[in-house]
CSV table of C-alpha atoms in Angstrom, one decimal:
chain,number,residue,atom,x,y,z
A,1,UNK,CA,49.2,-189.5,-38.9
A,2,UNK,CA,46.0,-191.2,-37.7
A,3,UNK,CA,46.4,-194.4,-35.6
A,4,UNK,CA,45.1,-197.5,-37.2
A,5,UNK,CA,43.1,-198.5,-34.1
A,6,UNK,CA,41.3,-195.1,-34.3
A,7,UNK,CA,40.4,-195.7,-37.9
A,8,UNK,CA,39.1,-199.2,-37.2
A,9,UNK,CA,37.0,-197.9,-34.3
A,10,UNK,CA,35.5,-194.9,-35.9
A,11,UNK,CA,35.1,-195.7,-39.6
A,12,UNK,CA,33.3,-198.1,-41.9
A,13,UNK,CA,34.4,-199.4,-45.3
A,14,UNK,CA,32.0,-199.1,-48.3
A,15,UNK,CA,33.0,-201.0,-51.5
A,16,UNK,CA,31.3,-199.6,-54.5
A,17,UNK,CA,30.2,-201.2,-57.9
A,18,UNK,CA,31.6,-204.7,-58.3
A,19,UNK,CA,32.2,-204.5,-62.0
A,20,UNK,CA,33.5,-201.0,-62.4
A,21,UNK,CA,36.6,-200.3,-64.4
A,22,UNK,CA,38.3,-199.3,-61.2
A,23,UNK,CA,36.9,-200.1,-57.7
A,24,UNK,CA,37.0,-197.4,-54.9
A,25,UNK,CA,36.9,-198.3,-51.3
A,26,UNK,CA,35.8,-195.5,-49.0
A,27,UNK,CA,36.8,-195.2,-45.4
A,28,UNK,CA,34.7,-192.7,-43.5
A,29,UNK,CA,36.7,-191.5,-40.5
A,30,UNK,CA,34.2,-189.4,-38.6
A,31,UNK,CA,32.9,-190.3,-35.1
A,32,UNK,CA,29.3,-191.2,-34.6
A,33,UNK,CA,27.2,-188.0,-34.6
A,34,UNK,CA,29.6,-185.9,-36.6
A,35,UNK,CA,30.3,-185.2,-40.3
A,36,UNK,CA,29.4,-188.3,-42.3
A,37,UNK,CA,27.5,-189.7,-39.3
A,38,UNK,CA,25.7,-186.5,-38.3
A,39,UNK,CA,22.2,-187.6,-37.2
A,40,UNK,CA,20.5,-184.2,-37.7
A,41,UNK,CA,17.2,-184.9,-39.5
A,42,UNK,CA,16.8,-183.5,-43.0
A,43,UNK,CA,14.3,-184.0,-45.8
A,44,UNK,CA,15.3,-185.8,-49.1
A,45,UNK,CA,16.4,-183.4,-51.8
A,46,UNK,CA,17.3,-183.6,-55.5
A,47,UNK,CA,17.2,-187.4,-55.7
A,48,UNK,CA,19.1,-187.9,-52.5
A,49,UNK,CA,16.9,-190.0,-50.3
A,50,UNK,CA,18.9,-189.6,-47.1
A,51,UNK,CA,17.0,-188.5,-44.0
A,52,UNK,CA,20.0,-187.2,-41.9
A,53,UNK,CA,22.9,-184.9,-42.7
A,54,UNK,CA,25.3,-187.8,-42.4
A,55,UNK,CA,23.3,-190.2,-44.7
A,56,UNK,CA,22.9,-187.5,-47.4
A,57,UNK,CA,26.6,-186.7,-47.2
A,58,UNK,CA,27.6,-190.3,-47.7
A,59,UNK,CA,25.1,-190.8,-50.6
A,60,UNK,CA,26.3,-187.7,-52.4
A,61,UNK,CA,30.0,-188.6,-51.8
A,62,UNK,CA,29.6,-192.0,-53.3
A,63,UNK,CA,27.5,-190.7,-56.2
A,64,UNK,CA,30.4,-188.3,-57.0
A,65,UNK,CA,32.8,-191.3,-57.0
A,66,UNK,CA,30.6,-193.4,-59.4
A,67,UNK,CA,31.7,-191.2,-62.3
A,68,UNK,CA,35.3,-192.0,-61.7
A,69,UNK,CA,34.7,-195.7,-61.4
A,70,UNK,CA,33.8,-195.7,-65.1
A,71,UNK,CA,36.2,-193.0,-66.2
A,72,UNK,CA,39.5,-194.9,-65.6
A,73,UNK,CA,40.8,-198.4,-65.5
A,74,UNK,CA,43.0,-200.0,-62.9
A,75,UNK,CA,43.3,-203.6,-61.5
A,76,UNK,CA,44.1,-202.2,-58.1
A,77,UNK,CA,41.3,-200.7,-55.9
A,78,UNK,CA,41.7,-197.0,-54.9
A,79,UNK,CA,41.3,-196.4,-51.2
A,80,UNK,CA,39.8,-193.1,-50.2
A,81,UNK,CA,39.6,-191.8,-46.6
A,82,UNK,CA,37.3,-188.9,-46.0
A,83,UNK,CA,36.3,-186.8,-43.0
A,84,UNK,CA,34.8,-183.5,-42.0
A,85,UNK,CA,36.7,-180.9,-40.0
A,86,UNK,CA,35.9,-177.5,-38.4
A,87,UNK,CA,38.0,-175.3,-40.8
A,88,UNK,CA,36.0,-172.1,-40.2
A,89,UNK,CA,35.6,-169.3,-42.6
A,90,UNK,CA,34.0,-165.8,-42.8
A,91,UNK,CA,30.7,-164.6,-44.2
A,92,UNK,CA,32.3,-164.2,-47.6
A,93,UNK,CA,35.0,-166.8,-48.0
A,94,UNK,CA,36.0,-170.3,-46.8
A,95,UNK,CA,38.0,-173.3,-47.8
A,96,UNK,CA,35.3,-175.8,-48.9
A,97,UNK,CA,37.5,-178.9,-48.9
A,98,UNK,CA,41.0,-180.1,-49.6
A,99,UNK,CA,42.4,-183.3,-50.9
A,100,UNK,CA,45.6,-184.9,-52.2
A,101,UNK,CA,47.4,-188.2,-52.6
A,102,UNK,CA,48.5,-189.8,-49.3
A,103,UNK,CA,51.6,-191.3,-51.1
A,104,UNK,CA,53.9,-190.4,-53.9
A,105,UNK,CA,56.1,-193.2,-55.3
A,106,UNK,CA,59.0,-193.2,-57.7
A,107,UNK,CA,61.3,-195.7,-59.5
A,108,UNK,CA,58.7,-198.5,-58.9
A,109,UNK,CA,58.2,-201.5,-61.2
A,110,UNK,CA,57.2,-200.3,-64.7
A,111,UNK,CA,57.6,-196.7,-63.9
A,112,UNK,CA,57.7,-194.8,-67.2
A,113,UNK,CA,60.0,-192.1,-65.9
A,114,UNK,CA,62.9,-192.4,-63.4
A,115,UNK,CA,63.1,-190.0,-60.4
A,116,UNK,CA,59.6,-188.8,-61.1
A,117,UNK,CA,57.1,-189.2,-58.3
A,118,UNK,CA,53.6,-190.6,-59.0
A,119,UNK,CA,50.5,-190.5,-56.8
A,120,UNK,CA,50.0,-193.9,-55.3
A,121,UNK,CA,46.7,-194.7,-57.1
A,122,UNK,CA,48.4,-194.1,-60.4
A,123,UNK,CA,51.6,-195.9,-59.4
A,124,UNK,CA,49.4,-198.9,-58.5
A,125,UNK,CA,47.7,-198.8,-61.9
A,126,UNK,CA,51.0,-198.7,-63.8
A,127,UNK,CA,52.8,-201.3,-61.7
A,128,UNK,CA,49.8,-203.7,-61.3
A,129,UNK,CA,50.7,-203.9,-57.6
A,130,UNK,CA,49.2,-202.4,-54.5
A,131,UNK,CA,52.3,-200.5,-53.4
A,132,UNK,CA,50.7,-198.8,-50.3
A,133,UNK,CA,52.7,-199.5,-47.1
A,134,UNK,CA,50.2,-201.0,-44.7
A,135,UNK,CA,52.4,-200.2,-41.8
A,136,UNK,CA,51.5,-196.5,-42.3
A,137,UNK,CA,48.0,-196.9,-43.6
A,138,UNK,CA,46.6,-198.0,-47.0
A,139,UNK,CA,44.7,-195.0,-48.2
A,140,UNK,CA,45.6,-193.5,-51.5
A,141,UNK,CA,43.6,-190.3,-51.3
A,142,UNK,CA,42.7,-188.2,-48.3
A,143,UNK,CA,39.7,-185.8,-48.5
A,144,UNK,CA,38.9,-183.2,-45.8
A,145,UNK,CA,35.6,-181.3,-46.0
A,146,UNK,CA,34.8,-178.1,-44.0
A,147,UNK,CA,31.8,-178.8,-41.8
A,148,UNK,CA,31.5,-175.1,-41.1
A,149,UNK,CA,30.1,-174.5,-44.6
A,150,UNK,CA,26.9,-176.1,-43.2
A,151,UNK,CA,27.2,-173.8,-40.1
A,152,UNK,CA,28.5,-170.3,-39.4
A,153,UNK,CA,30.8,-169.9,-42.5
A,154,UNK,CA,29.5,-168.2,-45.7
A,155,UNK,CA,26.4,-166.7,-44.2
A,156,UNK,CA,23.2,-168.3,-45.5
A,157,UNK,CA,25.1,-170.5,-48.0
A,158,UNK,CA,25.6,-174.2,-47.4
A,159,UNK,CA,26.4,-177.4,-49.2
A,160,UNK,CA,23.7,-178.8,-51.5
A,161,UNK,CA,23.5,-182.6,-51.2
A,162,UNK,CA,21.1,-183.2,-54.1
A,163,UNK,CA,22.2,-185.5,-56.9
A,164,UNK,CA,20.8,-183.4,-59.7
A,165,UNK,CA,23.1,-180.4,-59.9
A,166,UNK,CA,20.2,-178.1,-59.2
A,167,UNK,CA,21.6,-176.1,-56.2
A,168,UNK,CA,20.2,-172.7,-55.4
A,169,UNK,CA,22.3,-169.7,-56.6
A,170,UNK,CA,23.9,-169.2,-53.2
A,171,UNK,CA,24.4,-172.9,-52.2
A,172,UNK,CA,27.4,-175.0,-53.1
A,173,UNK,CA,27.0,-178.3,-55.0
A,174,UNK,CA,28.6,-180.9,-52.9
A,175,UNK,CA,29.2,-183.4,-55.7
A,176,UNK,CA,31.0,-180.8,-57.7
A,177,UNK,CA,33.3,-180.0,-54.8
A,178,UNK,CA,34.0,-183.7,-54.2
A,179,UNK,CA,34.7,-184.4,-57.9
A,180,UNK,CA,37.2,-181.5,-57.9
A,181,UNK,CA,39.0,-182.9,-54.8
A,182,UNK,CA,39.0,-186.5,-56.1
A,183,UNK,CA,40.9,-185.3,-59.2
A,184,UNK,CA,43.5,-183.8,-57.0
A,185,UNK,CA,43.8,-187.1,-55.2
A,186,UNK,CA,44.2,-188.9,-58.5
A,187,UNK,CA,47.2,-186.7,-59.3
A,188,UNK,CA,45.9,-183.5,-60.6
A,189,UNK,CA,48.3,-181.3,-58.7
A,190,UNK,CA,51.9,-180.1,-58.9
A,191,UNK,CA,54.3,-180.5,-56.0
A,192,UNK,CA,56.6,-177.8,-57.3
A,193,UNK,CA,56.9,-175.2,-54.5
A,194,UNK,CA,55.8,-172.0,-56.2
A,195,UNK,CA,57.3,-169.8,-53.5
A,196,UNK,CA,60.8,-171.3,-53.7
A,197,UNK,CA,60.9,-173.1,-57.1
A,198,UNK,CA,61.9,-176.5,-55.6
A,199,UNK,CA,60.9,-179.4,-57.9
A,200,UNK,CA,59.5,-181.3,-54.9
A,201,UNK,CA,58.1,-178.9,-52.3
A,202,UNK,CA,57.2,-180.4,-48.9
A,203,UNK,CA,58.0,-177.7,-46.4
A,204,UNK,CA,61.1,-176.7,-44.5
A,205,UNK,CA,63.9,-179.2,-44.4
A,206,UNK,CA,62.7,-181.7,-47.0
A,207,UNK,CA,62.2,-179.8,-50.3
A,208,UNK,CA,64.4,-181.1,-53.0
A,209,UNK,CA,65.4,-180.8,-56.7
A,210,UNK,CA,66.5,-184.4,-57.5
A,211,UNK,CA,62.9,-185.6,-57.8
A,212,UNK,CA,60.0,-184.2,-59.8
A,213,UNK,CA,56.4,-185.2,-60.1
A,214,UNK,CA,54.5,-186.6,-63.0
A,215,UNK,CA,51.9,-183.8,-63.2
A,216,UNK,CA,54.7,-181.2,-63.4
A,217,UNK,CA,56.4,-183.0,-66.3
A,218,UNK,CA,53.6,-181.5,-68.5
A,219,UNK,CA,53.9,-177.9,-67.2
A,220,UNK,CA,55.8,-175.4,-69.4
A,221,UNK,CA,56.3,-171.7,-69.7
A,222,UNK,CA,55.8,-170.2,-73.1
A,223,UNK,CA,58.8,-168.2,-74.0
A,224,UNK,CA,59.1,-166.6,-77.5
A,225,UNK,CA,56.1,-168.8,-78.6
A,226,UNK,CA,57.9,-172.0,-77.4
A,227,UNK,CA,56.9,-174.0,-74.3
A,228,UNK,CA,59.9,-174.6,-72.0
A,229,UNK,CA,59.3,-177.4,-69.4
A,230,UNK,CA,59.3,-176.2,-65.9
A,231,UNK,CA,61.3,-179.2,-64.6
A,232,UNK,CA,64.1,-178.4,-67.0
A,233,UNK,CA,64.5,-174.9,-65.6
A,234,UNK,CA,66.8,-173.7,-62.8
A,235,UNK,CA,65.1,-173.3,-59.4
A,236,UNK,CA,65.0,-169.5,-59.7
A,237,UNK,CA,63.5,-169.7,-63.2
A,238,UNK,CA,60.9,-172.2,-62.0
A,239,UNK,CA,60.0,-169.8,-59.1
A,240,UNK,CA,59.6,-167.0,-61.6
A,241,UNK,CA,57.4,-169.1,-63.9
A,242,UNK,CA,55.1,-169.9,-61.0
A,243,UNK,CA,53.8,-166.3,-61.0
A,244,UNK,CA,54.0,-165.7,-64.8
A,245,UNK,CA,50.3,-165.2,-65.3
A,246,UNK,CA,49.1,-166.3,-68.8
A,247,UNK,CA,52.4,-167.9,-69.7
A,248,UNK,CA,52.4,-171.3,-68.0
A,249,UNK,CA,50.5,-174.0,-70.0
A,250,UNK,CA,49.8,-177.7,-70.0
A,251,UNK,CA,51.9,-179.1,-72.8
A,252,UNK,CA,50.6,-182.7,-72.8
A,253,UNK,CA,49.9,-184.3,-76.2
A,254,UNK,CA,46.5,-185.8,-75.3
A,255,UNK,CA,45.1,-182.6,-73.9
A,256,UNK,CA,46.4,-180.4,-76.7
A,257,UNK,CA,43.8,-181.4,-79.3
A,258,UNK,CA,41.1,-181.1,-76.7
A,259,UNK,CA,42.3,-177.6,-76.0
A,260,UNK,CA,41.4,-176.7,-79.6
A,261,UNK,CA,37.7,-176.9,-78.6
A,262,UNK,CA,38.1,-174.2,-75.9
A,263,UNK,CA,36.7,-170.8,-76.6
A,264,UNK,CA,39.3,-169.1,-74.4
A,265,UNK,CA,42.1,-169.8,-72.0
A,266,UNK,CA,45.0,-171.0,-74.2
A,267,UNK,CA,48.5,-169.9,-75.2
A,268,UNK,CA,49.9,-171.2,-78.4
A,269,UNK,CA,47.1,-173.8,-78.4
A,270,UNK,CA,47.9,-175.1,-75.0
A,271,UNK,CA,45.5,-174.8,-72.0
A,272,UNK,CA,46.5,-172.2,-69.4
A,273,UNK,CA,47.5,-173.1,-65.8
A,274,UNK,CA,46.7,-171.0,-62.8
A,275,UNK,CA,49.8,-168.9,-61.9
A,276,UNK,CA,48.7,-165.9,-59.7
A,277,UNK,CA,51.0,-163.3,-58.4
A,278,UNK,CA,51.8,-163.5,-55.6
A,279,UNK,CA,52.0,-167.3,-55.6
A,280,UNK,CA,49.4,-169.3,-53.7
A,281,UNK,CA,50.9,-172.3,-52.0
A,282,UNK,CA,48.6,-175.3,-52.6
A,283,UNK,CA,46.8,-173.7,-55.5
A,284,UNK,CA,49.3,-172.2,-57.9
A,285,UNK,CA,50.3,-174.7,-60.7
A,286,UNK,CA,47.7,-177.2,-59.5
A,287,UNK,CA,44.6,-175.8,-61.3
A,288,UNK,CA,43.6,-174.7,-64.8
A,289,UNK,CA,43.3,-171.0,-65.2
A,290,UNK,CA,40.1,-169.0,-64.7
A,291,UNK,CA,40.3,-167.9,-68.4
A,292,UNK,CA,39.4,-171.3,-69.7
A,293,UNK,CA,36.0,-171.4,-71.3
A,294,UNK,CA,33.9,-173.6,-71.1
A,295,UNK,CA,34.6,-173.5,-67.3
A,296,UNK,CA,36.7,-176.4,-66.2
A,297,UNK,CA,35.9,-178.2,-62.9
A,298,UNK,CA,39.6,-177.9,-62.0
A,299,UNK,CA,39.7,-174.1,-61.8
A,300,UNK,CA,40.8,-172.9,-58.4
A,301,UNK,CA,37.5,-171.5,-57.2
A,302,UNK,CA,33.9,-172.8,-57.1
A,303,UNK,CA,31.7,-171.3,-59.8
A,304,UNK,CA,28.7,-173.5,-59.7
A,305,UNK,CA,27.6,-177.1,-60.4
A,306,UNK,CA,29.8,-178.6,-63.1
A,307,UNK,CA,30.3,-181.9,-64.7
A,308,UNK,CA,33.8,-183.3,-65.0
A,309,UNK,CA,35.3,-181.4,-67.9
A,310,UNK,CA,36.9,-182.9,-71.0
A,311,UNK,CA,40.1,-180.8,-70.8
A,312,UNK,CA,40.8,-181.9,-67.2
A,313,UNK,CA,40.1,-185.6,-68.0
A,314,UNK,CA,42.6,-185.3,-70.9
A,315,UNK,CA,45.2,-183.9,-68.6
A,316,UNK,CA,44.8,-187.0,-66.3
A,317,UNK,CA,45.3,-189.1,-69.5
A,318,UNK,CA,48.5,-187.3,-70.1
A,319,UNK,CA,49.9,-188.3,-66.7
A,320,UNK,CA,49.1,-192.0,-67.3
A,321,UNK,CA,45.5,-192.7,-66.5
A,322,UNK,CA,44.7,-193.6,-70.1
A,323,UNK,CA,46.2,-193.9,-73.6
A,324,UNK,CA,43.7,-191.4,-74.9
A,325,UNK,CA,40.4,-189.6,-74.0
A,326,UNK,CA,37.4,-191.1,-75.7
A,327,UNK,CA,33.7,-191.8,-75.5
A,328,UNK,CA,32.5,-195.4,-75.6
A,329,UNK,CA,28.8,-196.2,-75.4
A,330,UNK,CA,26.8,-199.4,-75.0
A,331,UNK,CA,23.1,-200.2,-75.2
A,332,UNK,CA,21.3,-203.5,-74.6
A,333,UNK,CA,18.3,-204.7,-76.5
A,334,UNK,CA,16.2,-207.8,-75.6
A,335,UNK,CA,14.3,-209.8,-78.0
A,336,UNK,CA,11.1,-209.6,-76.0
A,337,UNK,CA,10.1,-213.2,-76.8
A,338,UNK,CA,11.3,-214.7,-73.5
A,339,UNK,CA,14.1,-216.5,-75.3
A,340,UNK,CA,16.8,-214.6,-73.3
A,341,UNK,CA,18.4,-213.3,-76.6
A,342,UNK,CA,20.1,-210.0,-76.2
A,343,UNK,CA,22.0,-207.7,-78.6
A,344,UNK,CA,24.6,-205.2,-77.3
A,345,UNK,CA,25.2,-202.2,-79.5
A,346,UNK,CA,28.6,-200.7,-78.9
A,347,UNK,CA,29.7,-197.3,-80.4
A,348,UNK,CA,32.8,-195.2,-80.4
A,349,UNK,CA,31.7,-191.6,-80.3
A,350,UNK,CA,35.3,-190.3,-80.6
A,351,UNK,CA,37.4,-188.9,-83.4
A,352,UNK,CA,40.0,-191.7,-83.2
A,353,UNK,CA,40.2,-195.5,-83.1
A,354,UNK,CA,40.1,-197.1,-79.7
A,355,UNK,CA,42.1,-200.3,-79.4
A,356,UNK,CA,41.6,-203.4,-77.2
A,357,UNK,CA,38.0,-202.7,-76.4
A,358,UNK,CA,36.4,-205.4,-74.1
A,359,UNK,CA,32.8,-206.0,-73.2
A,360,UNK,CA,32.0,-207.3,-69.7
A,361,UNK,CA,28.7,-209.0,-69.3
A,362,UNK,CA,27.2,-210.2,-66.0
A,363,UNK,CA,23.9,-211.4,-64.6
A,364,UNK,CA,22.4,-211.9,-61.2
A,365,UNK,CA,20.3,-214.8,-62.3
A,366,UNK,CA,21.5,-217.5,-64.7
A,367,UNK,CA,24.3,-217.6,-67.2
A,368,UNK,CA,25.6,-215.5,-70.1
A,369,UNK,CA,26.2,-217.5,-73.3
A,370,UNK,CA,27.8,-215.5,-76.1
A,371,UNK,CA,26.6,-216.4,-79.6
A,372,UNK,CA,30.3,-216.8,-80.5
A,373,UNK,CA,32.8,-218.4,-78.1
A,374,UNK,CA,35.8,-216.8,-79.8
A,375,UNK,CA,37.6,-214.2,-77.8
A,376,UNK,CA,35.3,-214.7,-74.8
A,377,UNK,CA,36.0,-216.0,-71.3
A,378,UNK,CA,33.4,-217.1,-68.8
A,379,UNK,CA,33.8,-217.0,-65.0
A,380,UNK,CA,30.7,-217.9,-63.1
A,381,UNK,CA,27.9,-215.4,-64.1
A,382,UNK,CA,30.4,-213.1,-65.7
A,383,UNK,CA,31.6,-213.1,-69.3
A,384,UNK,CA,34.3,-211.0,-70.8
A,385,UNK,CA,34.7,-210.7,-74.6
A,386,UNK,CA,37.4,-209.0,-76.6
A,387,UNK,CA,36.0,-206.8,-79.3
A,388,UNK,CA,39.3,-205.5,-80.6
A,389,UNK,CA,39.6,-202.1,-82.2
A,390,UNK,CA,36.7,-199.8,-82.8
A,391,UNK,CA,37.1,-197.0,-85.4
A,392,UNK,CA,36.0,-193.5,-85.0
A,393,UNK,CA,32.1,-193.1,-85.1
A,394,UNK,CA,31.9,-196.9,-85.6
A,395,UNK,CA,29.1,-199.1,-84.2
A,396,UNK,CA,29.3,-202.8,-83.5
A,397,UNK,CA,26.7,-205.4,-82.4
A,398,UNK,CA,27.2,-208.4,-80.3
A,399,UNK,CA,24.7,-211.2,-79.6
A,400,UNK,CA,24.4,-213.3,-76.5
A,401,UNK,CA,21.8,-215.4,-74.6
A,402,UNK,CA,20.9,-215.5,-70.9
A,403,UNK,CA,20.1,-219.1,-69.9
A,404,UNK,CA,19.2,-221.0,-66.7
A,405,UNK,CA,17.4,-218.0,-65.2
A,406,UNK,CA,14.1,-218.0,-63.2
A,407,UNK,CA,11.8,-215.1,-62.6
A,408,UNK,CA,13.5,-211.8,-63.4
A,409,UNK,CA,17.2,-211.6,-64.5
A,410,UNK,CA,19.2,-208.4,-64.5
A,411,UNK,CA,22.0,-208.2,-67.1
A,412,UNK,CA,24.7,-205.5,-67.1
A,413,UNK,CA,27.1,-204.6,-69.8
A,414,UNK,CA,30.3,-202.6,-69.2
A,415,UNK,CA,32.8,-201.4,-71.8
A,416,UNK,CA,36.5,-201.3,-71.0
A,417,UNK,CA,39.6,-199.9,-72.7
A,418,UNK,CA,42.7,-198.1,-71.7
A,419,UNK,CA,41.1,-194.7,-72.0
A,420,UNK,CA,40.0,-191.8,-69.9
A,421,UNK,CA,36.2,-191.9,-70.5
A,422,UNK,CA,34.6,-188.6,-71.5
A,423,UNK,CA,31.1,-189.7,-70.6
A,424,UNK,CA,31.1,-192.2,-67.9
A,425,UNK,CA,27.3,-192.5,-67.8
A,426,UNK,CA,27.0,-194.3,-71.1
A,427,UNK,CA,29.6,-197.0,-71.1
A,428,UNK,CA,27.5,-199.2,-68.9
A,429,UNK,CA,24.0,-200.5,-69.6
A,430,UNK,CA,21.4,-202.6,-67.8
A,431,UNK,CA,18.7,-204.9,-69.2
A,432,UNK,CA,16.2,-207.3,-67.9
A,433,UNK,CA,14.6,-210.6,-69.0
A,434,UNK,CA,11.7,-212.4,-67.4
A,435,UNK,CA,10.8,-216.1,-67.6
A,436,UNK,CA,7.2,-215.0,-67.8
A,437,UNK,CA,7.7,-213.0,-71.0
A,438,UNK,CA,5.6,-213.9,-74.0
A,439,UNK,CA,7.4,-216.6,-76.0
A,440,UNK,CA,7.9,-216.6,-79.7
A,441,UNK,CA,8.2,-219.7,-81.9
A,442,UNK,CA,10.8,-218.2,-84.1
A,443,UNK,CA,14.6,-218.1,-83.5
A,444,UNK,CA,15.0,-214.6,-84.7
A,445,UNK,CA,13.6,-211.2,-83.8
A,446,UNK,CA,13.1,-208.2,-86.0
A,447,UNK,CA,12.8,-205.0,-84.0
A,448,UNK,CA,13.1,-201.3,-84.3
A,449,UNK,CA,16.1,-200.2,-82.1
A,450,UNK,CA,16.5,-196.6,-81.0
A,451,UNK,CA,20.1,-195.5,-80.8
A,452,UNK,CA,21.5,-192.5,-78.9
A,453,UNK,CA,22.2,-190.8,-82.3
A,454,UNK,CA,18.5,-190.1,-82.8
A,455,UNK,CA,18.6,-192.6,-85.7
A,456,UNK,CA,17.1,-196.1,-85.7
A,457,UNK,CA,18.3,-199.4,-87.0
A,458,UNK,CA,16.0,-202.1,-88.2
A,459,UNK,CA,17.8,-205.4,-88.1
A,460,UNK,CA,17.3,-209.1,-87.7
A,461,UNK,CA,19.3,-210.9,-84.9
A,462,UNK,CA,19.8,-214.6,-84.5
A,463,UNK,CA,21.8,-216.7,-82.2
A,464,UNK,CA,24.0,-218.1,-85.0
A,465,UNK,CA,26.3,-215.1,-85.6
A,466,UNK,CA,30.0,-216.0,-85.7
A,467,UNK,CA,31.6,-212.6,-84.8
A,468,UNK,CA,30.6,-209.2,-83.6
A,469,UNK,CA,29.0,-207.2,-86.5
A,470,UNK,CA,30.0,-203.8,-87.6
A,471,UNK,CA,27.1,-201.4,-88.2
A,472,UNK,CA,27.6,-198.8,-90.9
A,473,UNK,CA,25.6,-196.1,-89.3
A,474,UNK,CA,27.6,-193.8,-87.2
A,475,UNK,CA,26.7,-191.8,-84.1
A,476,UNK,CA,28.3,-189.1,-82.0
A,477,UNK,CA,28.3,-188.1,-78.3
A,478,UNK,CA,28.8,-184.8,-76.6
A,479,UNK,CA,29.8,-183.8,-73.1
A,480,UNK,CA,27.2,-181.7,-71.4
A,481,UNK,CA,29.1,-179.0,-69.5
A,482,UNK,CA,27.2,-176.6,-67.3
A,483,UNK,CA,27.8,-172.9,-67.7
A,484,UNK,CA,27.1,-171.4,-64.2
A,485,UNK,CA,28.8,-168.3,-62.6
A,486,UNK,CA,28.2,-167.7,-58.9
A,487,UNK,CA,30.3,-167.2,-55.8
A,488,UNK,CA,34.1,-167.5,-56.0
A,489,UNK,CA,35.1,-169.5,-52.9
A,490,UNK,CA,38.6,-170.9,-52.8
A,491,UNK,CA,39.1,-174.7,-53.0
A,492,UNK,CA,42.3,-175.8,-51.3
A,493,UNK,CA,44.7,-178.6,-52.3
A,494,UNK,CA,45.8,-180.8,-49.4
A,495,UNK,CA,49.6,-180.7,-49.3
A,496,UNK,CA,50.9,-184.3,-49.0
A,497,UNK,CA,51.3,-183.9,-45.2
A,498,UNK,CA,53.4,-181.4,-43.3
A,499,UNK,CA,56.4,-183.6,-43.3
A,500,UNK,CA,57.7,-186.4,-45.5
A,501,UNK,CA,59.7,-189.5,-44.9
A,502,UNK,CA,61.8,-191.2,-47.6
A,503,UNK,CA,62.1,-194.9,-47.3
A,504,UNK,CA,62.8,-198.1,-49.3
A,505,UNK,CA,60.1,-200.6,-48.5
A,506,UNK,CA,60.1,-204.4,-48.6
A,507,UNK,CA,58.5,-204.2,-52.1
A,508,UNK,CA,61.6,-202.4,-53.4
A,509,UNK,CA,59.7,-199.2,-54.1
A,510,UNK,CA,60.7,-195.7,-53.2
A,511,UNK,CA,58.2,-193.9,-51.1
A,512,UNK,CA,57.5,-190.3,-50.2
A,513,UNK,CA,54.9,-189.5,-47.6
């Protein structure tokens, strides 16, 4: 365990977007001149403007996290500690990175299942409390990256730090690797020991069968066309299941319909889990299988630059990160007459209704004044409005004014709901209004508004609407998943520390570390 004084001396804290659905705080643990602080000069690449190795690594790491800021909701910030290490490798293979939760907690406040361990970031979301024990460090996720990938390992291959996913054939997209590892840290991993069958595997002397983990509650072996939960099996049957290639599946109810969109990699309609023979400790049961097509980012080996895949997001929803997977979208349209009148167009690009949708509006200059005061709360320059339920393929418009601004004002709109967001790039929008804009004597504006559907809506907006308006046109969204096949280089899963301690803290929570 790292000493707190060492962390304070050698790391810096970087809070990310202020109005994200969940805030991440990154703690870079490397010493000056190494890893995230490597001063080796480099040229900007693929939208990454950093001019040293260290700066480019930090920029790409934070860009990878941005997606997750708008994919999940939590009132408790997620603390991530990250560092580089010399983990070596050969000309042909290397562990690129490893990650995992720093803490597992069970039987905490509001825990849905008893005697089931949850990664601390998820336990914090569910309980509404920051349950991390500050006496042993506050990080929820630990990420270790192999610095030798940029050195002697893997021959001429190295990490690609561009932000555009356009790595060369032999280079390794850093953002894809970090996205994969962050999902492990959020709870995409089983702590079943595939070599012994223990429910909670943590090495010699502490493995146990009285506690399971939330990820493993969704794992099942298909026997006679019926999925049998792994946690309900005997230890010996569980060990046998861990190497039953093509038979272990993810049986979660949210991921099941998403699995119907896969071209390959299912058994009885459920997505396959990676179960090689012999078992691979730290990889077996903690990834989706290679057979899944389109390729999922949580397969056990790197295969090219990938976006976070729908099936893997649905699996995180199954363990508690959201009530469903969905795609909310928002656009901002300004009246262009200098009045500060804006319309937000909100759409549900999903196949099911999304409940309790909220719209968060903020500005860096002036105030947000909703055209209707109902279901809206104002706090300084930030306004939050409850839109309620939004049906499948439904659009809704919402009018508001920006007042009291001078010069140029920036307005941001963020959608929020208890979902795992399929397309985190479109549930936020930014608009601008300038005091020098040409004014109009009228109180309304008729404009042609382009929507993401390829359709357009001609409408008249005024400041006197009483409620958000439903638009009858519908639109759809799709997840752009890259299909790239390249080197197969193993990605590791950090195994929750070599030893664990079981304690009852002052917050009356059970803790495993």
